Amino acid sequence: MIESTLVSVDVIVLRFDPEERAVLVGVAPRAGEPFAGALALPGVLLGRGERLRDASTRAVTGKLGLAEESVTATGQLATFDEPSRDPRGPTLSIALWATATGATGDVAVWSRFDAMPPLAFDHDRIVADCRPLLADKLWRDVAFTAGLLGPEFTTAQALDVTESLTGDRPYPANLGRTMDRVPGLERTNEHASALPKGGRPPLVWKWSSEAVRA
Amino acid sequence: MIESTLVSVDVIVLRFDPEERAVLVGVAPRAGEPFAGALALPGVLLGRGERLRDASTRAVTGKLGLAEESVTATGQLATFDEPSRDPRGPTLSIALWATATGATGDVAVWSRFDAMPPLAFDHDRIVADCRPLLADKLWRDVAFTAGLLGPEFTTAQALDVTESLTGDRPYPANLGRTMDRVPGLERTNEHASALPKGGRPPLVWKWSSEAVRA
DNA sequence: GCAAAAGTGTTTCAGGTACACCCATGG
DNA sequence: CCATGGGTGTACCTGAAACACTTTTGC
């Protein structure tokens, strides 16, 4: 009988901050060794028979201090198998994404994608490798997009999110047309209150009832 | 301390058969319980500290009887975590792909993608879920494409491979142009000997030396 | 020469990008 | 009325899809 590998689940938690006008990644200082005090992605060891989704919830609530309800969607990214990635011994890491809204959690540190602090283990590499995968999901994976932006949002916020993930800001007109093609996403007639700086109030978008159910 | 999950590695082995003019998937009858005698994807339990690539090689050589050298490339697909997928107890399955050339192996059964026999465990589901991922890699993931078609192949074979994976046969002219855009792939001046049925002999394509090194 | 199969050139169309212009707000 | 920023319409370009037509083989 071959001794089994340890499996950890590491989560890239994304939250859109309307004040900051950017997508932020949640990390937290490690409580114990190794890398005590260093920032790391929330991660836990996968329990026997535990589903990946449950483990990711456990990591996000336990390590970042978020409420379970604030996690809006999750999914798989990739698996990392370098045997030396954890100094305690060989550990497989399954990277997942999660989207969160609302409260920021009591211990979480939120950083922009383009200004991530150095992280413990190989988490820098995990974030770097997974960023293009995440950018690709925007406007194509409905669960991801809806989880990140919430049930209702403006064109201006959509512009900010796209810029955060892909690196450059699209023309508002073109983004509107991409959003028209997203199944379940609909324009409303409402307009948000304008920004203090002035300017035309942006359109409000909503998910149709069918999309929310799925 | 949480007891760790078992991790298995299940491999979708692809081989292009020029006689059959199709991409075939390698499966083998199971030696022991559960599902003894039923066909299944080659899979092994991941050893502690073992790399995914090494485990996949172990599965392909051990379960299909292929030589290690005939495996030309491997990569990740997705992870399956239903706790009831193995009757022996909860087991995570990491699905990988591998390409093989040459010998067919002594115990392997090769089936077309569109005529797969029923498989043990949730392997039917794994194959069904991963097929679009594999189709997407053709002509975009160079390692995958080169592993499947070998160092040298004809336009006719490229047409067969594309039809096997995507489900419909492209126009030869258009496929030629897609191949022109694949980095490292080059037309030669050679022509293959014509088929017994008659018809114009197809062009031979080769990977440039830089592509083979990478 | 005829059927079969590959290759060439050209047309068409859809998607994405860019941009000029119009609209609505705060100061 | 001007600066700021979202929205509309449209021109342009690239890439994929489709197809008529030519070339090269076996019979």
Coordinates of C-alpha atoms (C1' of nucleotides) in Angstrom, one line a residue:
Chain A
M1 CA 0.0 0.0 0.0
I2 CA 1.4 3.3 -1.1
E3 CA 1.3 6.1 1.5
S4 CA -1.1 8.8 0.3
T5 CA -0.1 12.3 -0.5
L6 CA -1.4 15.3 1.5
V7 CA -3.7 17.5 -0.4
S8 CA -4.2 21.2 0.4
V9 CA -6.7 23.5 -1.1
D10 CA -5.5 27.1 -1.7
V11 CA -8.0 29.7 -2.7
I12 CA -7.7 32.9 -4.7
V13 CA -10.5 35.0 -3.2
L14 CA -11.6 37.9 -5.3
R15 CA -13.7 40.9 -4.1
F16 CA -14.6 44.0 -6.1
D17 CA -14.2 47.1 -4.0
P18 CA -16.3 50.0 -5.5
E19 CA -14.4 52.6 -3.4
E20 CA -11.0 51.4 -4.6
R21 CA -12.5 50.8 -8.0
A22 CA -10.6 47.5 -8.3
V23 CA -10.7 43.8 -7.9
L24 CA -8.8 42.8 -4.7
V25 CA -7.3 39.5 -3.7
G26 CA -7.7 38.3 -0.1
V27 CA -4.6 37.1 1.8
A28 CA -3.9 36.7 5.5
P29 CA -0.8 36.4 7.8
R30 CA 0.0 32.8 8.7
A31 CA -0.7 31.9 12.3
G32 CA 1.9 29.1 12.7
E33 CA 5.0 27.7 11.2
P34 CA 6.2 27.5 8.5
F35 CA 6.2 31.1 7.3
A36 CA 4.6 32.3 10.5
G37 CA 3.5 35.9 10.0
A38 CA 4.0 35.9 6.3
L39 CA 1.1 36.6 4.0
A40 CA -0.4 33.6 2.2
L41 CA -3.5 32.6 0.3
P42 CA -6.2 31.0 2.5
G43 CA -5.6 27.3 2.4
V44 CA -6.5 24.1 4.4
L45 CA -5.7 20.5 4.2
L46 CA -8.5 18.6 2.4
G47 CA -10.3 16.3 4.8
R48 CA -11.0 12.7 3.9
G49 CA -14.2 12.7 1.7
E50 CA -14.5 16.4 1.8
R51 CA -15.6 18.2 -1.3
L52 CA -13.3 20.9 -2.8
R53 CA -16.1 23.4 -2.5
D54 CA -16.5 22.7 1.2
A55 CA -12.8 22.9 1.8
S56 CA -12.6 26.2 0.1
T57 CA -15.4 27.6 2.2
R58 CA -13.6 26.3 5.3
A59 CA -10.4 28.1 4.2
V60 CA -12.1 31.4 3.4
T61 CA -14.1 31.5 6.6
G62 CA -11.3 30.2 8.8
K63 CA -8.3 32.0 7.4
L64 CA -9.8 35.3 6.2
G65 CA -12.6 35.6 8.7
L66 CA -15.3 36.0 6.1
A67 CA -18.9 34.9 6.7
E68 CA -19.9 31.8 4.7
E69 CA -22.8 33.8 3.0
S70 CA -20.4 36.3 1.6
V71 CA -18.8 33.7 -0.7
T72 CA -20.8 33.9 -3.8
A73 CA -19.2 31.4 -6.2
T74 CA -16.2 29.0 -6.5
G75 CA -14.5 26.9 -9.1
Q76 CA -11.3 25.1 -10.0
L77 CA -8.1 26.6 -11.4
A78 CA -5.2 24.2 -11.5
T79 CA -3.1 21.7 -9.5
F80 CA 0.5 22.4 -8.3
D81 CA 2.6 19.3 -7.6
E82 CA 6.2 20.4 -6.9
P83 CA 7.2 18.1 -4.1
S84 CA 9.3 20.8 -2.4
R85 CA 6.6 23.5 -2.4
D86 CA 5.9 22.9 1.3
P87 CA 8.9 22.6 3.6
R88 CA 6.9 20.2 5.9
G89 CA 6.9 17.6 3.1
P90 CA 5.4 16.9 -0.3
T91 CA 1.9 18.4 -0.5
L92 CA -0.3 18.7 -3.6
S93 CA -2.0 22.1 -3.9
I94 CA -5.3 22.4 -5.7
A95 CA -5.9 26.1 -6.6
L96 CA -9.5 27.3 -6.5
W97 CA -11.1 30.7 -7.1
A98 CA -13.8 32.2 -5.0
T99 CA -15.7 35.4 -5.2
A100 CA -16.9 37.4 -2.2
T101 CA -19.0 40.4 -1.6
G102 CA -19.8 42.5 1.4
A103 CA -17.8 42.4 4.6
T104 CA -14.0 42.4 4.4
G105 CA -13.3 40.0 7.2
D106 CA -11.3 40.8 10.4
V107 CA -7.9 39.4 9.5
A108 CA -7.9 39.6 5.7
V109 CA -5.5 41.9 3.8
W110 CA -6.8 42.9 0.4
S111 CA -4.3 43.7 -2.4
R112 CA -4.7 44.7 -6.0
F113 CA -3.6 42.1 -8.6
D114 CA -0.9 44.3 -9.9
A115 CA 0.5 45.1 -6.4
M116 CA 0.5 41.8 -4.6
P117 CA 2.8 41.6 -1.6
P118 CA 5.3 38.6 -1.5
L119 CA 3.5 35.5 -0.3
A120 CA 4.5 32.3 1.5
F121 CA 5.1 28.9 -0.1
D122 CA 4.8 29.0 -3.9
H123 CA 1.7 31.3 -3.7
D124 CA 3.3 34.0 -5.7
R125 CA 3.6 31.5 -8.5
I126 CA 0.1 30.3 -8.0
V127 CA -1.3 33.8 -8.3
A128 CA 0.9 34.6 -11.3
D129 CA -0.1 31.4 -13.1
C130 CA -3.8 31.7 -12.4
R131 CA -4.3 35.4 -13.2
P132 CA -4.7 34.8 -17.0
L133 CA -7.1 31.9 -16.2
L134 CA -9.2 34.3 -14.1
A135 CA -9.1 37.1 -16.7
D136 CA -10.4 34.6 -19.2
K137 CA -13.4 33.8 -17.1
L138 CA -14.8 37.3 -17.0
W139 CA -17.9 37.8 -19.2
R140 CA -17.5 34.1 -20.2
D141 CA -18.1 32.2 -17.0
V142 CA -21.4 33.5 -15.8
A143 CA -21.1 32.2 -12.2
F144 CA -17.7 33.9 -11.9
T145 CA -18.9 37.2 -13.3
A146 CA -22.1 37.3 -11.3
G147 CA -20.3 36.3 -8.1
L148 CA -17.7 39.1 -8.6
L149 CA -20.0 41.9 -9.5
G150 CA -23.1 41.0 -7.5
P151 CA -26.7 41.0 -8.6
E152 CA -26.7 44.5 -9.9
F153 CA -23.9 46.8 -11.0
T154 CA -23.2 49.7 -13.3
T155 CA -21.2 50.0 -16.5
A156 CA -18.6 52.1 -14.7
Q157 CA -18.0 49.2 -12.3
A158 CA -17.8 46.7 -15.1
L159 CA -15.1 48.9 -16.7
D160 CA -13.2 48.9 -13.4
V161 CA -13.4 45.1 -13.0
T162 CA -12.3 44.4 -16.5
E163 CA -9.4 46.8 -16.1
S164 CA -8.3 45.1 -12.9
L165 CA -8.3 41.6 -14.4
T166 CA -7.1 42.1 -18.0
G167 CA -4.8 45.0 -17.4
D168 CA -6.3 47.5 -19.7
R169 CA -9.6 49.5 -19.8
P170 CA -11.9 48.8 -22.7
Y171 CA -14.0 51.4 -24.5
P172 CA -17.3 51.7 -22.7
A173 CA -19.2 51.2 -25.9
N174 CA -17.5 48.0 -26.7
L175 CA -17.8 46.6 -23.2
G176 CA -21.6 47.3 -23.4
R177 CA -21.8 45.1 -26.5
T178 CA -19.8 42.3 -24.9
M179 CA -22.2 42.5 -21.9
D180 CA -25.2 42.3 -24.3
R181 CA -23.9 38.9 -25.4
V182 CA -23.5 37.5 -21.8
P183 CA -26.5 35.1 -21.3
G184 CA -28.7 36.2 -18.5
L185 CA -27.4 39.7 -18.2
E186 CA -29.8 42.6 -19.0
R187 CA -29.7 46.3 -19.3
T188 CA -32.2 48.2 -17.1
N189 CA -33.7 51.6 -17.5
E190 CA -32.3 52.8 -14.2
H191 CA -29.2 55.0 -13.9
A192 CA -27.0 55.2 -10.9
S193 CA -26.5 58.5 -9.1
A194 CA -23.7 60.3 -10.7
L195 CA -20.2 60.5 -9.3
P196 CA -19.2 63.5 -7.2
K197 CA -16.9 64.6 -10.0
G198 CA -19.7 65.0 -12.4
G199 CA -20.4 63.1 -15.6
R200 CA -23.2 61.1 -17.0
P201 CA -24.8 58.6 -14.6
P202 CA -24.0 55.1 -15.7
L203 CA -26.5 52.4 -16.7
V204 CA -27.5 49.7 -14.2
W205 CA -27.3 46.1 -15.3
K206 CA -29.0 43.1 -13.7
W207 CA -29.0 39.3 -14.0
S208 CA -32.3 37.9 -15.2
S209 CA -34.2 35.7 -12.9
E210 CA -33.3 32.5 -14.9
A211 CA -29.6 33.3 -14.6
V212 CA -29.8 33.7 -10.8
R213 CA -31.6 30.4 -10.4
A214 CA -28.8 28.5 -12.4
Chain B
M1 CA -5.2 16.4 12.5
I2 CA -7.5 15.7 9.7
E3 CA -7.1 12.4 7.9
S4 CA -5.9 12.9 4.4
T5 CA -7.9 12.1 1.3
L6 CA -6.7 9.5 -1.2
V7 CA -5.7 10.9 -4.6
S8 CA -5.9 8.9 -7.8
V9 CA -4.6 9.9 -11.2
D10 CA -6.7 8.8 -14.1
V11 CA -5.3 9.3 -17.6
I12 CA -7.0 9.8 -20.9
V13 CA -4.4 8.3 -23.3
L14 CA -4.8 9.4 -26.9
R15 CA -3.2 7.7 -29.9
F16 CA -3.7 8.4 -33.6
D17 CA -4.2 5.3 -35.6
P18 CA -3.4 6.0 -39.3
E19 CA -5.1 2.8 -40.4
E20 CA -8.3 3.6 -38.5
R21 CA -7.9 7.2 -39.5
A22 CA -9.0 8.3 -36.0
V23 CA -7.8 9.3 -32.6
L24 CA -8.3 6.4 -30.2
V25 CA -8.6 6.4 -26.4
G26 CA -6.8 3.6 -24.4
V27 CA -8.7 1.7 -21.7
A28 CA -8.0 -1.6 -20.1
P29 CA -10.1 -4.2 -18.2
R30 CA -9.7 -3.9 -14.4
A31 CA -7.6 -6.7 -12.8
G32 CA -9.2 -6.5 -9.3
E33 CA -12.3 -5.4 -7.4
P34 CA -14.2 -3.2 -7.6
F35 CA -15.4 -3.4 -11.2
A36 CA -13.2 -6.4 -12.0
G37 CA -13.2 -7.1 -15.7
A38 CA -14.9 -3.8 -16.6
L39 CA -13.1 -1.4 -18.8
A40 CA -11.5 1.7 -17.1
L41 CA -9.1 4.5 -17.8
P42 CA -5.6 3.7 -16.6
G43 CA -5.3 5.1 -13.1
V44 CA -3.1 4.7 -10.0
L45 CA -3.0 6.1 -6.5
L46 CA -0.7 9.0 -6.2
G47 CA 2.3 8.1 -4.1
R48 CA 3.5 10.5 -1.4
G49 CA 5.7 13.1 -3.0
E50 CA 5.2 11.7 -6.4
R51 CA 4.8 14.1 -9.3
L52 CA 1.6 13.9 -11.4
R53 CA 3.6 13.2 -14.5
D54 CA 5.4 10.3 -12.9
A55 CA 2.1 8.8 -11.7
S56 CA 0.6 9.1 -15.1
T57 CA 3.6 7.3 -16.7
R58 CA 3.2 4.6 -14.0
A59 CA -0.5 4.2 -14.9
V60 CA 0.0 4.1 -18.6
T61 CA 2.9 1.6 -18.5
G62 CA 1.3 -0.5 -15.7
K63 CA -2.3 -0.6 -16.8
L64 CA -2.1 -0.4 -20.6
G65 CA 1.2 -2.1 -21.0
L66 CA 2.8 0.7 -23.1
A67 CA 6.5 1.3 -23.1
E68 CA 7.6 4.5 -21.2
E69 CA 9.1 5.9 -24.4
S70 CA 5.9 5.7 -26.4
V71 CA 4.3 8.4 -24.1
T72 CA 5.1 11.6 -25.9
A73 CA 3.4 14.3 -23.8
T74 CA 1.2 14.8 -20.8
G75 CA -0.8 17.5 -19.1
Q76 CA -3.5 18.4 -16.7
L77 CA -7.3 18.4 -17.4
A78 CA -9.5 18.7 -14.2
T79 CA -10.1 17.3 -10.8
F80 CA -13.2 15.2 -9.9
D81 CA -14.2 15.2 -6.2
E82 CA -17.5 13.4 -5.8
P83 CA -17.0 11.4 -2.6
S84 CA -19.0 8.4 -3.9
R85 CA -17.2 8.0 -7.1
D86 CA -15.2 5.1 -5.8
P87 CA -17.1 2.4 -3.8
R88 CA -14.0 1.8 -1.6
G89 CA -14.3 5.2 -0.2
P90 CA -13.8 8.9 -1.0
T91 CA -11.1 9.4 -3.5
L92 CA -10.1 12.4 -5.4
S93 CA -9.4 11.9 -9.1
I94 CA -7.0 14.1 -11.0
A95 CA -7.6 13.7 -14.7
L96 CA -4.6 14.0 -17.0
W97 CA -4.1 13.6 -20.7
A98 CA -1.3 11.7 -22.4
T99 CA -0.4 11.2 -26.0
A100 CA 1.2 7.9 -27.2
T101 CA 2.7 6.7 -30.5
G102 CA 3.9 3.4 -31.8
A103 CA 3.1 0.2 -30.1
T104 CA -0.5 -0.5 -28.9
G105 CA 0.3 -2.3 -25.7
D106 CA -0.6 -5.9 -24.8
V107 CA -3.7 -5.3 -22.7
A108 CA -5.0 -2.0 -24.0
V109 CA -8.3 -1.7 -25.7
W110 CA -8.5 1.3 -28.1
S111 CA -11.9 3.0 -28.8
R112 CA -12.9 6.0 -30.9
F113 CA -14.1 9.0 -28.9
D114 CA -17.6 8.8 -30.4
A115 CA -17.9 5.0 -29.6
M116 CA -16.5 4.7 -26.1
P117 CA -17.7 1.5 -24.3
P118 CA -19.2 2.0 -20.8
L119 CA -16.4 2.5 -18.3
A120 CA -16.0 1.7 -14.6
F121 CA -16.3 4.3 -11.8
D122 CA -17.3 7.8 -13.1
H123 CA -14.9 7.4 -16.0
D124 CA -17.7 7.9 -18.6
R125 CA -18.3 11.3 -17.0
I126 CA -14.5 12.1 -17.0
V127 CA -14.2 11.3 -20.7
A128 CA -17.3 13.3 -21.5
D129 CA -16.3 16.3 -19.5
C130 CA -12.7 16.3 -20.8
R131 CA -13.4 15.9 -24.5
P132 CA -14.1 19.5 -25.2
L133 CA -11.0 20.5 -23.2
L134 CA -8.9 18.1 -25.4
A135 CA -10.5 19.4 -28.6
D136 CA -9.6 22.9 -27.6
K137 CA -5.9 22.0 -27.2
L138 CA -5.5 20.8 -30.8
W139 CA -3.4 23.3 -32.9
R140 CA -3.2 25.6 -29.8
D141 CA -1.2 23.5 -27.3
V142 CA 1.9 22.6 -29.3
A143 CA 3.1 19.8 -27.0
F144 CA -0.3 18.2 -27.2
T145 CA -0.5 18.4 -31.0
A146 CA 3.0 17.3 -31.6
G147 CA 2.6 14.4 -29.2
L148 CA -0.5 13.2 -30.9
L149 CA 0.7 13.5 -34.5
G150 CA 4.3 12.7 -34.1
P151 CA 7.3 14.6 -35.7
E152 CA 6.0 14.3 -39.2
F153 CA 2.5 13.9 -40.7
T154 CA 0.4 14.7 -43.7
T155 CA -2.5 17.1 -44.2
A156 CA -4.8 14.1 -44.6
Q157 CA -3.9 12.8 -41.1
A158 CA -4.3 16.3 -39.7
L159 CA -7.9 16.3 -41.1
D160 CA -8.6 12.9 -39.5
V161 CA -7.3 14.0 -36.1
T162 CA -9.3 17.2 -36.2
E163 CA -12.5 15.4 -37.2
S164 CA -11.9 12.8 -34.4
L165 CA -11.6 15.5 -31.7
T166 CA -14.0 18.2 -32.7
G167 CA -16.6 16.1 -34.4
D168 CA -16.6 17.6 -37.9
R169 CA -14.1 17.7 -40.7
P170 CA -12.7 21.1 -41.7
Y171 CA -12.1 22.2 -45.3
P172 CA -8.5 21.1 -46.2
A173 CA -7.7 24.6 -47.4
N174 CA -8.8 26.2 -44.1
L175 CA -6.9 23.6 -42.0
G176 CA -3.8 24.3 -43.9
R177 CA -4.0 28.0 -43.0
T178 CA -4.6 27.2 -39.3
M179 CA -1.6 25.0 -39.4
D180 CA 0.5 27.8 -40.9
R181 CA -0.2 29.8 -37.8
V182 CA 0.9 27.0 -35.4
P183 CA 4.4 28.1 -34.0
G184 CA 7.1 25.6 -35.0
L185 CA 5.1 23.8 -37.6
E186 CA 6.3 24.0 -41.2
R187 CA 5.3 22.7 -44.6
T188 CA 7.8 20.6 -46.5
N189 CA 8.1 20.0 -50.2
E190 CA 7.7 16.3 -49.8
H191 CA 4.5 14.5 -50.6
A192 CA 3.3 11.2 -49.1
S193 CA 2.6 8.3 -51.3
A194 CA -1.0 8.4 -52.5
L195 CA -3.7 6.3 -51.0
P196 CA -4.7 3.0 -52.7
K197 CA -8.0 4.6 -53.7
G198 CA -6.3 7.3 -55.7
G199 CA -6.3 11.0 -55.2
R200 CA -3.6 13.6 -54.9
P201 CA -0.8 12.8 -52.5
P202 CA -1.0 15.0 -49.4
L203 CA 1.7 17.4 -48.2
V204 CA 4.1 16.4 -45.4
W205 CA 4.4 18.7 -42.4
K206 CA 7.2 18.8 -39.9
W207 CA 8.1 20.4 -36.6
S208 CA 11.0 22.8 -36.8
S209 CA 14.0 22.0 -34.7
E210 CA 13.3 24.7 -32.2
A211 CA 9.9 23.4 -31.5
V212 CA 11.2 19.9 -30.9
R213 CA 13.7 21.2 -28.4
A214 CA 11.0 23.0 -26.3
Chain C
dG1 C1' -10.7 10.2 -69.2
dC2 C1' -12.9 9.7 -64.8
dA3 C1' -13.3 9.5 -59.9
dA4 C1' -11.0 10.7 -55.7
dA5 C1' -8.6 13.6 -52.8
dA6 C1' -5.5 17.7 -52.0
dG7 C1' -4.4 22.4 -52.7
dT8 C1' -5.3 27.6 -54.3
dG9 C1' -7.7 31.7 -54.6
dT10 C1' -11.6 34.5 -53.6
dT11 C1' -15.8 35.9 -51.5
dT12 C1' -18.4 36.5 -47.5
dC13 C1' -19.4 37.3 -42.8
dA14 C1' -18.8 37.9 -37.9
dG15 C1' -16.1 39.9 -34.0
dG16 C1' -13.2 42.9 -32.2
dT17 C1' -11.1 47.6 -32.2
dA18 C1' -11.0 52.2 -32.7
dC19 C1' -13.0 56.6 -32.8
dA20 C1' -16.0 60.6 -33.8
dC21 C1' -20.0 62.3 -32.1
dC22 C1' -24.0 62.9 -28.8
dC23 C1' -26.0 63.0 -24.0
dA24 C1' -26.3 63.9 -19.0
dT25 C1' -24.5 65.4 -14.9
dG26 C1' -21.8 68.7 -11.3
dG27 C1' -19.6 72.8 -10.7
Chain D
dC1 C1' -21.1 76.7 -20.4
dC2 C1' -17.4 73.8 -19.6
dA3 C1' -15.2 69.8 -17.8
dT4 C1' -16.1 65.0 -16.9
dG5 C1' -17.6 60.7 -18.1
dG6 C1' -21.2 57.3 -20.1
dG7 C1' -23.7 56.0 -24.5
dT8 C1' -24.6 55.6 -29.8
dG9 C1' -23.3 54.9 -34.3
dT10 C1' -20.1 53.7 -37.5
dA11 C1' -15.8 52.8 -40.0
dC12 C1' -12.1 49.5 -40.2
dC13 C1' -9.4 45.3 -39.8
dT14 C1' -8.6 40.7 -39.0
dG15 C1' -9.8 35.8 -38.9
dA16 C1' -12.9 32.1 -39.8
dA17 C1' -16.0 29.8 -43.0
dA18 C1' -17.6 28.5 -47.4
dC19 C1' -17.0 27.4 -52.1
dA20 C1' -15.6 27.4 -57.0
dC21 C1' -11.7 25.9 -59.4
dT22 C1' -7.2 23.6 -60.3
dT23 C1' -3.8 19.8 -59.6
dT24 C1' -2.2 15.1 -59.0
dT25 C1' -2.8 10.6 -58.3
dG26 C1' -5.1 5.3 -59.3
dC27 C1' -8.0 2.7 -62.2

